[in-house]
Amino acid sequence: MTERVLILGGGFAGTAAARALRGQGLEVTLIDQRNYHLFQPLLYQVAAGDLQAEAIATPQRRLLRGGLHFRLGRVARLRLPQRSILLDDGDILSYDYLFIALGTVTNFFGNAAIANHALQIKGMEAAEAVRSHIFSALEAASHCTDPAQQQRWLSFVIAGGGPTGVEFCAALLELLRVVLPRDYPELRLEDLQVTLVQGSAALLPGFSAPLQGQAARKLQKLGAQLRFHTHVQGFDGQMVQCQPDPAIPARTLVWTAGVTANPLAATMPGARGPGGRIIVDPHLRLPEYPEVFILGDLACSSNGEFWPQVAPFALQSARHVALVLQSQRQGRPLPPPFAYRDPGSMAVIGRFDAVCEIERWHLHWHGWSAWLLWLGLHLYHIIGTRNRLLTLLDWGTDYLRHSAAVEIIRSPPDSSDP
Amino acid sequence: MTERVLILGGGFAGTAAARALRGQGLEVTLIDQRNYHLFQPLLYQVAAGDLQAEAIATPQRRLLRGGLHFRLGRVARLRLPQRSILLDDGDILSYDYLFIALGTVTNFFGNAAIANHALQIKGMEAAEAVRSHIFSALEAASHCTDPAQQQRWLSFVIAGGGPTGVEFCAALLELLRVVLPRDYPELRLEDLQVTLVQGSAALLPGFSAPLQGQAARKLQKLGAQLRFHTHVQGFDGQMVQCQPDPAIPARTLVWTAGVTANPLAATMPGARGPGGRIIVDPHLRLPEYPEVFILGDLACSSNGEFWPQVAPFALQSARHVALVLQSQRQGRPLPPPFAYRDPGSMAVIGRFDAVCEIERWHLHWHGWSAWLLWLGLHLYHIIGTRNRLLTLLDWGTDYLRHSAAVEIIRSPPDSSDP
């Protein structure tokens, strides 16, 4: 009888694992609550109007053509002892092998007020909601007669100075500097205020100190106000409370200050690492259930090795897991234990400007050549000719015509009429 | 003092009128609840996954550059005696001249059950919701174990056989015939059922009888079931009630069976024409308030002349109204009364196939040459290089690669996480 593999999650890890298992005589089903794979590293550009969402979304069924199966659904419960999972539509699916690649969710650290009022850049609709909010804020400011309120509409706060926060901050400033003078003559560029609030002493934790400094200088040059050693403590939609003071009047808070494991991870047996991640054995298996593999952002090394929550790790973990399963089934010895090979890190800090660091070659640099490398790599990794062309078209609009690719304010479908 | 013109509505009529008034020493403000102009004739393609919504949306502020103003907002009340309008955010805007181009809304003829459960193709988000619903239905069918339920998921009913209903029906069938065999191997094309329900004896009312017959034959060849002299009477999300019987089991009803005047029209003085349209004088003015002009779908001739609710009429009415206003202000004689010049009608009835009719040259024909003309005209009228390129890219995907351009199921933003 054909052995069944269930893959939970269609991000980089889950989709790559499914494709790596193609043609091996397994019945492979990928389960996701979205019917598309999303190229998440560019999601911040959707939030900043640089890119349309459709350019970075690829239908799962297209990726899984050639014998792999897709099931749209949300996992309600894992039933590891029974080797099955329960979906929220009541269906129970059983497996011989389970790949868990459910990733992370935004971490508001239990602060309900922030969770209610802040925006986040996680998922296609959420990123589009950021863009819609930015343009709604400009519209509100443009006919606001109370100067104090107008200033709040023109004040944008970003919580978190990791890659997403820094890249979004740069993209937002580039956007506003382009759009405001041309399309909002009622508003003055000088009234804009973009503040990035970072808990630690530097932006881009993990990068080398010179590149951290370069990113901070570049954001400041673009007009950002940086507040280090500061935490956002609350937000009511009008005022961002900070620790230490002072508070920042603003109608917009974009939260990039942390992620935590998908809530289903908490229901699993065994030990947890930082951020609720699941401690795995050297082959990314759950020690208690060796038929269960943990991939991507959810996996945590048992020997203290640092595994970053990035696409290269997700892809490497998927390839390793597929190899382990293949070896097991063919009765061959297992491959050497998983070891993460760091290809380097990069972050865009403005038009034609990025920081880049390739640790194993001791390379750290920034500027247009780093940006070109970033551009080429991302374009290469976007899936499908159509999506590459859409991305190129939007980037052409952004960079060459110096305009915003997408300024559309989206509303919920039920408000379409009249 | 500069005279103020308020333009209500940013469709074809409102946007064209604003642009025609540029540079004439007037303070022109266009008011719309959307910050973009939508190329509505292609909206059915968004609903059928042929086209991404962003390809047919253009930011109003980009269109109004060069001295025209934009105000995002929804009109709550017209105050014609005071020469002002009230927006739903409480702002009151006064005018010297008012252009009302608020268009129509979907007409469910008071049937709340249909309004609650049916989908419609009016507005960007509504069209995307149709696409999302289609692909959700295919997903539901693909793991449905109850044959009766599965058949309902694979049954699509379109109410209305006008251009939108016919074009959407053809596009939906082309979509399903492409997507199903390739991406849904669990499903069988033979189980699909697409039914078009038309109240009268023929499709495409207003077209010549041979072309009506051609459209019907083409839809049937594509696999549609046509029911003439039939009205949809009810829909509970499971079963489409028809008059006369029988009912059609289906989870999807797309309603294209009628529009009616924007509800604000009912609050205005004077006489009404069919569909709640406003009877205007020969220069499209409100008889009681000659400083108020009615443009586009809302205008109804006082002498019984038929004005179709289509883009060419909207554009012609906008140009006429701008000319009348210019003549009035310059003390010149008014132009001849408005007369609609019919450029012809066309409707796409499948890949590489359209019906086309140019009455004043006595031309009626169909086939690929009609389709090519349709393609060229629509591409020409889409605003902006970027949107043309996006459209070409999507049509290339649809027609040449024979694939669906967009298969993404969208969800409300708040369900993005986890």
PDB file of C-alpha atoms in Angstrom, chain A residues 33-36 51-55 57-59 61-62 65 68-72 74 89 91 104-106 108 120 122-129 131 135-136 138-140 142-143 182-186 262-263 385-386 389-390 393-394 397 401 403-418, chain B residues 33-36 51-55 57-59 61-62 65 68-72 74 89 91 104-106 108 120 122-129 131 135-136 138-140 142-143 182-186 262-263 385-386 389-390 393-394 397 401 403-418:
ATOM      1  CA  GLN A  33      -5.438  27.420   4.514  1.00  0.00           C
ATOM      2  CA  ARG A  34      -4.378  29.475   1.444  1.00  0.00           C
ATOM      3  CA  ASN A  35      -4.505  28.108  -2.079  1.00  0.00           C
ATOM      4  CA  TYR A  36      -1.253  29.883  -2.986  1.00  0.00           C
ATOM      5  CA  LEU A  51       4.547  45.589  -5.680  1.00  0.00           C
ATOM      6  CA  GLN A  52       1.155  44.072  -6.356  1.00  0.00           C
ATOM      7  CA  ALA A  53       0.365  41.056  -4.222  1.00  0.00           C
ATOM      8  CA  GLU A  54      -0.368  38.841  -7.199  1.00  0.00           C
ATOM      9  CA  ALA A  55       3.241  39.115  -8.361  1.00  0.00           C
ATOM     10  CA  ALA A  57       1.642  34.582  -5.070  1.00  0.00           C
ATOM     11  CA  THR A  58       1.695  31.263  -6.951  1.00  0.00           C
ATOM     12  CA  PRO A  59      -1.208  28.797  -6.903  1.00  0.00           C
ATOM     13  CA  ARG A  61      -1.984  23.405  -7.403  1.00  0.00           C
ATOM     14  CA  ARG A  62       0.273  24.734 -10.121  1.00  0.00           C
ATOM     15  CA  ARG A  65       1.271  19.435 -10.600  1.00  0.00           C
ATOM     16  CA  LEU A  68       1.191  15.742  -5.659  1.00  0.00           C
ATOM     17  CA  HIS A  69      -2.078  16.600  -3.910  1.00  0.00           C
ATOM     18  CA  PHE A  70      -3.386  19.780  -2.358  1.00  0.00           C
ATOM     19  CA  ARG A  71      -5.990  20.173   0.350  1.00  0.00           C
ATOM     20  CA  LEU A  72      -7.314  23.604   1.275  1.00  0.00           C
ATOM     21  CA  ARG A  74      -6.893  24.752   8.411  1.00  0.00           C
ATOM     22  CA  ASP A  89     -14.118  21.284   8.672  1.00  0.00           C
ATOM     23  CA  ASP A  91     -12.256  15.866   8.233  1.00  0.00           C
ATOM     24  CA  THR A 104       5.116  31.510  12.801  1.00  0.00           C
ATOM     25  CA  VAL A 105       2.520  34.108  13.619  1.00  0.00           C
ATOM     26  CA  THR A 106       2.990  37.710  14.669  1.00  0.00           C
ATOM     27  CA  PHE A 108       2.160  40.959  20.101  1.00  0.00           C
ATOM     28  CA  GLN A 120       1.331  43.806  10.498  1.00  0.00           C
ATOM     29  CA  LYS A 122       2.260  38.815   7.552  1.00  0.00           C
ATOM     30  CA  GLY A 123       0.115  37.387   4.798  1.00  0.00           C
ATOM     31  CA  MET A 124      -1.102  38.898   1.543  1.00  0.00           C
ATOM     32  CA  GLU A 125      -4.264  40.567   2.795  1.00  0.00           C
ATOM     33  CA  ALA A 126      -2.499  41.983   5.845  1.00  0.00           C
ATOM     34  CA  ALA A 127       0.213  43.546   3.683  1.00  0.00           C
ATOM     35  CA  GLU A 128      -2.417  45.014   1.377  1.00  0.00           C
ATOM     36  CA  ALA A 129      -4.239  46.354   4.420  1.00  0.00           C
ATOM     37  CA  ARG A 131      -0.933  49.828   1.904  1.00  0.00           C
ATOM     38  CA  PHE A 135      -3.204  55.826   1.436  1.00  0.00           C
ATOM     39  CA  SER A 136      -6.317  56.226   3.584  1.00  0.00           C
ATOM     40  CA  LEU A 138      -2.924  60.482   3.306  1.00  0.00           C
ATOM     41  CA  GLU A 139      -6.508  61.017   2.131  1.00  0.00           C
ATOM     42  CA  ALA A 140      -7.668  61.748   5.673  1.00  0.00           C
ATOM     43  CA  SER A 142      -5.484  65.948   2.952  1.00  0.00           C
ATOM     44  CA  HIS A 143      -8.890  67.160   4.103  1.00  0.00           C
ATOM     45  CA  ARG A 182       3.062  64.789  -6.891  1.00  0.00           C
ATOM     46  CA  ASP A 183      -0.394  63.614  -5.824  1.00  0.00           C
ATOM     47  CA  TYR A 184      -1.125  65.343  -2.520  1.00  0.00           C
ATOM     48  CA  PRO A 185      -0.401  69.030  -3.131  1.00  0.00           C
ATOM     49  CA  GLU A 186      -2.517  69.768  -0.023  1.00  0.00           C
ATOM     50  CA  ASN A 262       2.188  28.726  15.219  1.00  0.00           C
ATOM     51  CA  PRO A 263      -0.186  28.030  18.147  1.00  0.00           C
ATOM     52  CA  THR A 385       7.629  33.676 -15.702  1.00  0.00           C
ATOM     53  CA  ARG A 386       4.431  35.643 -15.237  1.00  0.00           C
ATOM     54  CA  LEU A 389       7.394  39.837 -15.414  1.00  0.00           C
ATOM     55  CA  LEU A 390       4.836  41.373 -13.051  1.00  0.00           C
ATOM     56  CA  LEU A 393       7.027  45.768 -14.403  1.00  0.00           C
ATOM     57  CA  ASP A 394       6.297  47.035 -10.908  1.00  0.00           C
ATOM     58  CA  THR A 397       7.477  51.678 -12.246  1.00  0.00           C
ATOM     59  CA  ARG A 401       9.599  55.930 -13.518  1.00  0.00           C
ATOM     60  CA  SER A 403       6.322  56.269  -9.044  1.00  0.00           C
ATOM     61  CA  ALA A 404       4.309  53.980  -6.795  1.00  0.00           C
ATOM     62  CA  ALA A 405       3.214  50.800  -8.525  1.00  0.00           C
ATOM     63  CA  VAL A 406       0.040  50.314  -6.497  1.00  0.00           C
ATOM     64  CA  GLU A 407      -1.930  53.037  -4.719  1.00  0.00           C
ATOM     65  CA  ILE A 408      -5.281  51.257  -4.581  1.00  0.00           C
ATOM     66  CA  ILE A 409      -7.188  51.379  -1.290  1.00  0.00           C
ATOM     67  CA  ARG A 410      -8.946  48.039  -0.886  1.00  0.00           C
ATOM     68  CA  SER A 411     -12.169  47.619   1.067  1.00  0.00           C
ATOM     69  CA  PRO A 412     -14.009  44.545   2.261  1.00  0.00           C
ATOM     70  CA  PRO A 413     -16.143  43.023  -0.554  1.00  0.00           C
ATOM     71  CA  ASP A 414     -19.437  43.780   1.182  1.00  0.00           C
ATOM     72  CA  SER A 415     -18.795  47.513   1.013  1.00  0.00           C
ATOM     73  CA  SER A 416     -18.464  47.473  -2.780  1.00  0.00           C
ATOM     74  CA  ASP A 417     -21.984  48.604  -3.400  1.00  0.00           C
ATOM     75  CA  PRO A 418     -23.169  51.286  -3.941  1.00  0.00           C
TER      76      PRO A 418
ATOM     77  CA  GLN B  33     -15.628  56.550  -2.125  1.00  0.00           C
ATOM     78  CA  ARG B  34     -12.814  54.729  -3.993  1.00  0.00           C
ATOM     79  CA  ASN B  35      -9.433  56.276  -4.639  1.00  0.00           C
ATOM     80  CA  TYR B  36      -9.250  54.728  -8.092  1.00  0.00           C
ATOM     81  CA  LEU B  51      -7.335  39.459 -15.275  1.00  0.00           C
ATOM     82  CA  GLN B  52      -5.927  40.865 -12.062  1.00  0.00           C
ATOM     83  CA  ALA B  53      -7.944  43.698 -10.606  1.00  0.00           C
ATOM     84  CA  GLU B  54      -4.982  46.062 -10.472  1.00  0.00           C
ATOM     85  CA  ALA B  55      -4.707  46.015 -14.267  1.00  0.00           C
ATOM     86  CA  ALA B  57      -7.710  50.275 -11.679  1.00  0.00           C
ATOM     87  CA  THR B  58      -6.053  53.686 -11.985  1.00  0.00           C
ATOM     88  CA  PRO B  59      -5.508  56.014  -9.024  1.00  0.00           C
ATOM     89  CA  ARG B  61      -5.076  61.396  -8.079  1.00  0.00           C
ATOM     90  CA  ARG B  62      -2.917  60.331 -10.987  1.00  0.00           C
ATOM     91  CA  ARG B  65      -2.934  65.707 -11.766  1.00  0.00           C
ATOM     92  CA  LEU B  68      -7.867  69.070 -10.293  1.00  0.00           C
ATOM     93  CA  HIS B  69      -8.757  67.981  -6.766  1.00  0.00           C
ATOM     94  CA  PHE B  70      -9.793  64.659  -5.319  1.00  0.00           C
ATOM     95  CA  ARG B  71     -11.794  63.999  -2.174  1.00  0.00           C
ATOM     96  CA  LEU B  72     -12.205  60.457  -0.852  1.00  0.00           C
ATOM     97  CA  ARG B  74     -19.191  58.922   0.369  1.00  0.00           C
ATOM     98  CA  ASP B  89     -17.855  62.054   7.623  1.00  0.00           C
ATOM     99  CA  ASP B  91     -18.118  67.563   6.027  1.00  0.00           C
ATOM    100  CA  THR B 104     -25.997  52.478 -10.633  1.00  0.00           C
ATOM    101  CA  VAL B 105     -26.044  49.721  -8.064  1.00  0.00           C
ATOM    102  CA  THR B 106     -27.027  46.092  -8.484  1.00  0.00           C
ATOM    103  CA  PHE B 108     -31.953  42.505  -6.573  1.00  0.00           C
ATOM    104  CA  GLN B 120     -22.323  40.165  -8.212  1.00  0.00           C
ATOM    105  CA  LYS B 122     -19.911  45.352  -9.528  1.00  0.00           C
ATOM    106  CA  GLY B 123     -16.775  46.849  -8.007  1.00  0.00           C
ATOM    107  CA  MET B 124     -13.272  45.474  -7.695  1.00  0.00           C
ATOM    108  CA  GLU B 125     -13.644  43.596  -4.430  1.00  0.00           C
ATOM    109  CA  ALA B 126     -16.973  42.077  -5.496  1.00  0.00           C
ATOM    110  CA  ALA B 127     -15.447  40.764  -8.725  1.00  0.00           C
ATOM    111  CA  GLU B 128     -12.512  39.326  -6.796  1.00  0.00           C
ATOM    112  CA  ALA B 129     -14.971  37.731  -4.399  1.00  0.00           C
ATOM    113  CA  ARG B 131     -13.162  34.560  -8.381  1.00  0.00           C
ATOM    114  CA  PHE B 135     -11.909  28.498  -6.645  1.00  0.00           C
ATOM    115  CA  SER B 136     -13.220  27.832  -3.139  1.00  0.00           C
ATOM    116  CA  LEU B 138     -13.563  23.773  -6.731  1.00  0.00           C
ATOM    117  CA  GLU B 139     -11.551  23.141  -3.563  1.00  0.00           C
ATOM    118  CA  ALA B 140     -14.667  22.146  -1.640  1.00  0.00           C
ATOM    119  CA  SER B 142     -12.381  18.232  -4.650  1.00  0.00           C
ATOM    120  CA  HIS B 143     -12.600  16.774  -1.140  1.00  0.00           C
ATOM    121  CA  ARG B 182      -4.926  20.331 -15.206  1.00  0.00           C
ATOM    122  CA  ASP B 183      -5.192  21.278 -11.538  1.00  0.00           C
ATOM    123  CA  TYR B 184      -8.142  19.327 -10.135  1.00  0.00           C
ATOM    124  CA  PRO B 185      -7.551  15.718 -11.179  1.00  0.00           C
ATOM    125  CA  GLU B 186     -10.021  14.702  -8.437  1.00  0.00           C
ATOM    126  CA  ASN B 262     -27.770  54.982  -7.065  1.00  0.00           C
ATOM    127  CA  PRO B 263     -30.080  55.394  -4.035  1.00  0.00           C
ATOM    128  CA  THR B 385       1.137  52.042 -19.949  1.00  0.00           C
ATOM    129  CA  ARG B 386       1.532  49.908 -16.842  1.00  0.00           C
ATOM    130  CA  LEU B 389       1.185  45.871 -19.999  1.00  0.00           C
ATOM    131  CA  LEU B 390      -0.435  44.089 -17.047  1.00  0.00           C
ATOM    132  CA  LEU B 393       0.546  39.875 -19.733  1.00  0.00           C
ATOM    133  CA  ASP B 394      -2.625  38.389 -18.270  1.00  0.00           C
ATOM    134  CA  THR B 397      -1.386  33.876 -20.005  1.00  0.00           C
ATOM    135  CA  ARG B 401      -0.480  29.801 -22.607  1.00  0.00           C
ATOM    136  CA  SER B 403      -4.003  29.074 -18.377  1.00  0.00           C
ATOM    137  CA  ALA B 404      -5.811  31.149 -15.773  1.00  0.00           C
ATOM    138  CA  ALA B 405      -4.000  34.366 -14.931  1.00  0.00           C
ATOM    139  CA  VAL B 406      -5.230  34.591 -11.358  1.00  0.00           C
ATOM    140  CA  GLU B 407      -6.367  31.695  -9.176  1.00  0.00           C
ATOM    141  CA  ILE B 408      -5.779  33.308  -5.798  1.00  0.00           C
ATOM    142  CA  ILE B 409      -8.507  32.921  -3.170  1.00  0.00           C
ATOM    143  CA  ARG B 410      -8.611  36.141  -1.182  1.00  0.00           C
ATOM    144  CA  SER B 411      -9.746  36.306   2.433  1.00  0.00           C
ATOM    145  CA  PRO B 412     -10.604  39.223   4.691  1.00  0.00           C
ATOM    146  CA  PRO B 413      -7.444  40.804   6.168  1.00  0.00           C
ATOM    147  CA  ASP B 414      -8.264  39.805   9.733  1.00  0.00           C
ATOM    148  CA  SER B 415      -8.097  36.112   8.844  1.00  0.00           C
ATOM    149  CA  SER B 416      -4.503  36.390   7.609  1.00  0.00           C
ATOM    150  CA  ASP B 417      -3.020  35.141  10.801  1.00  0.00           C
ATOM    151  CA  PRO B 418      -2.074  32.423  11.698  1.00  0.00           C
TER     152      PRO B 418
END
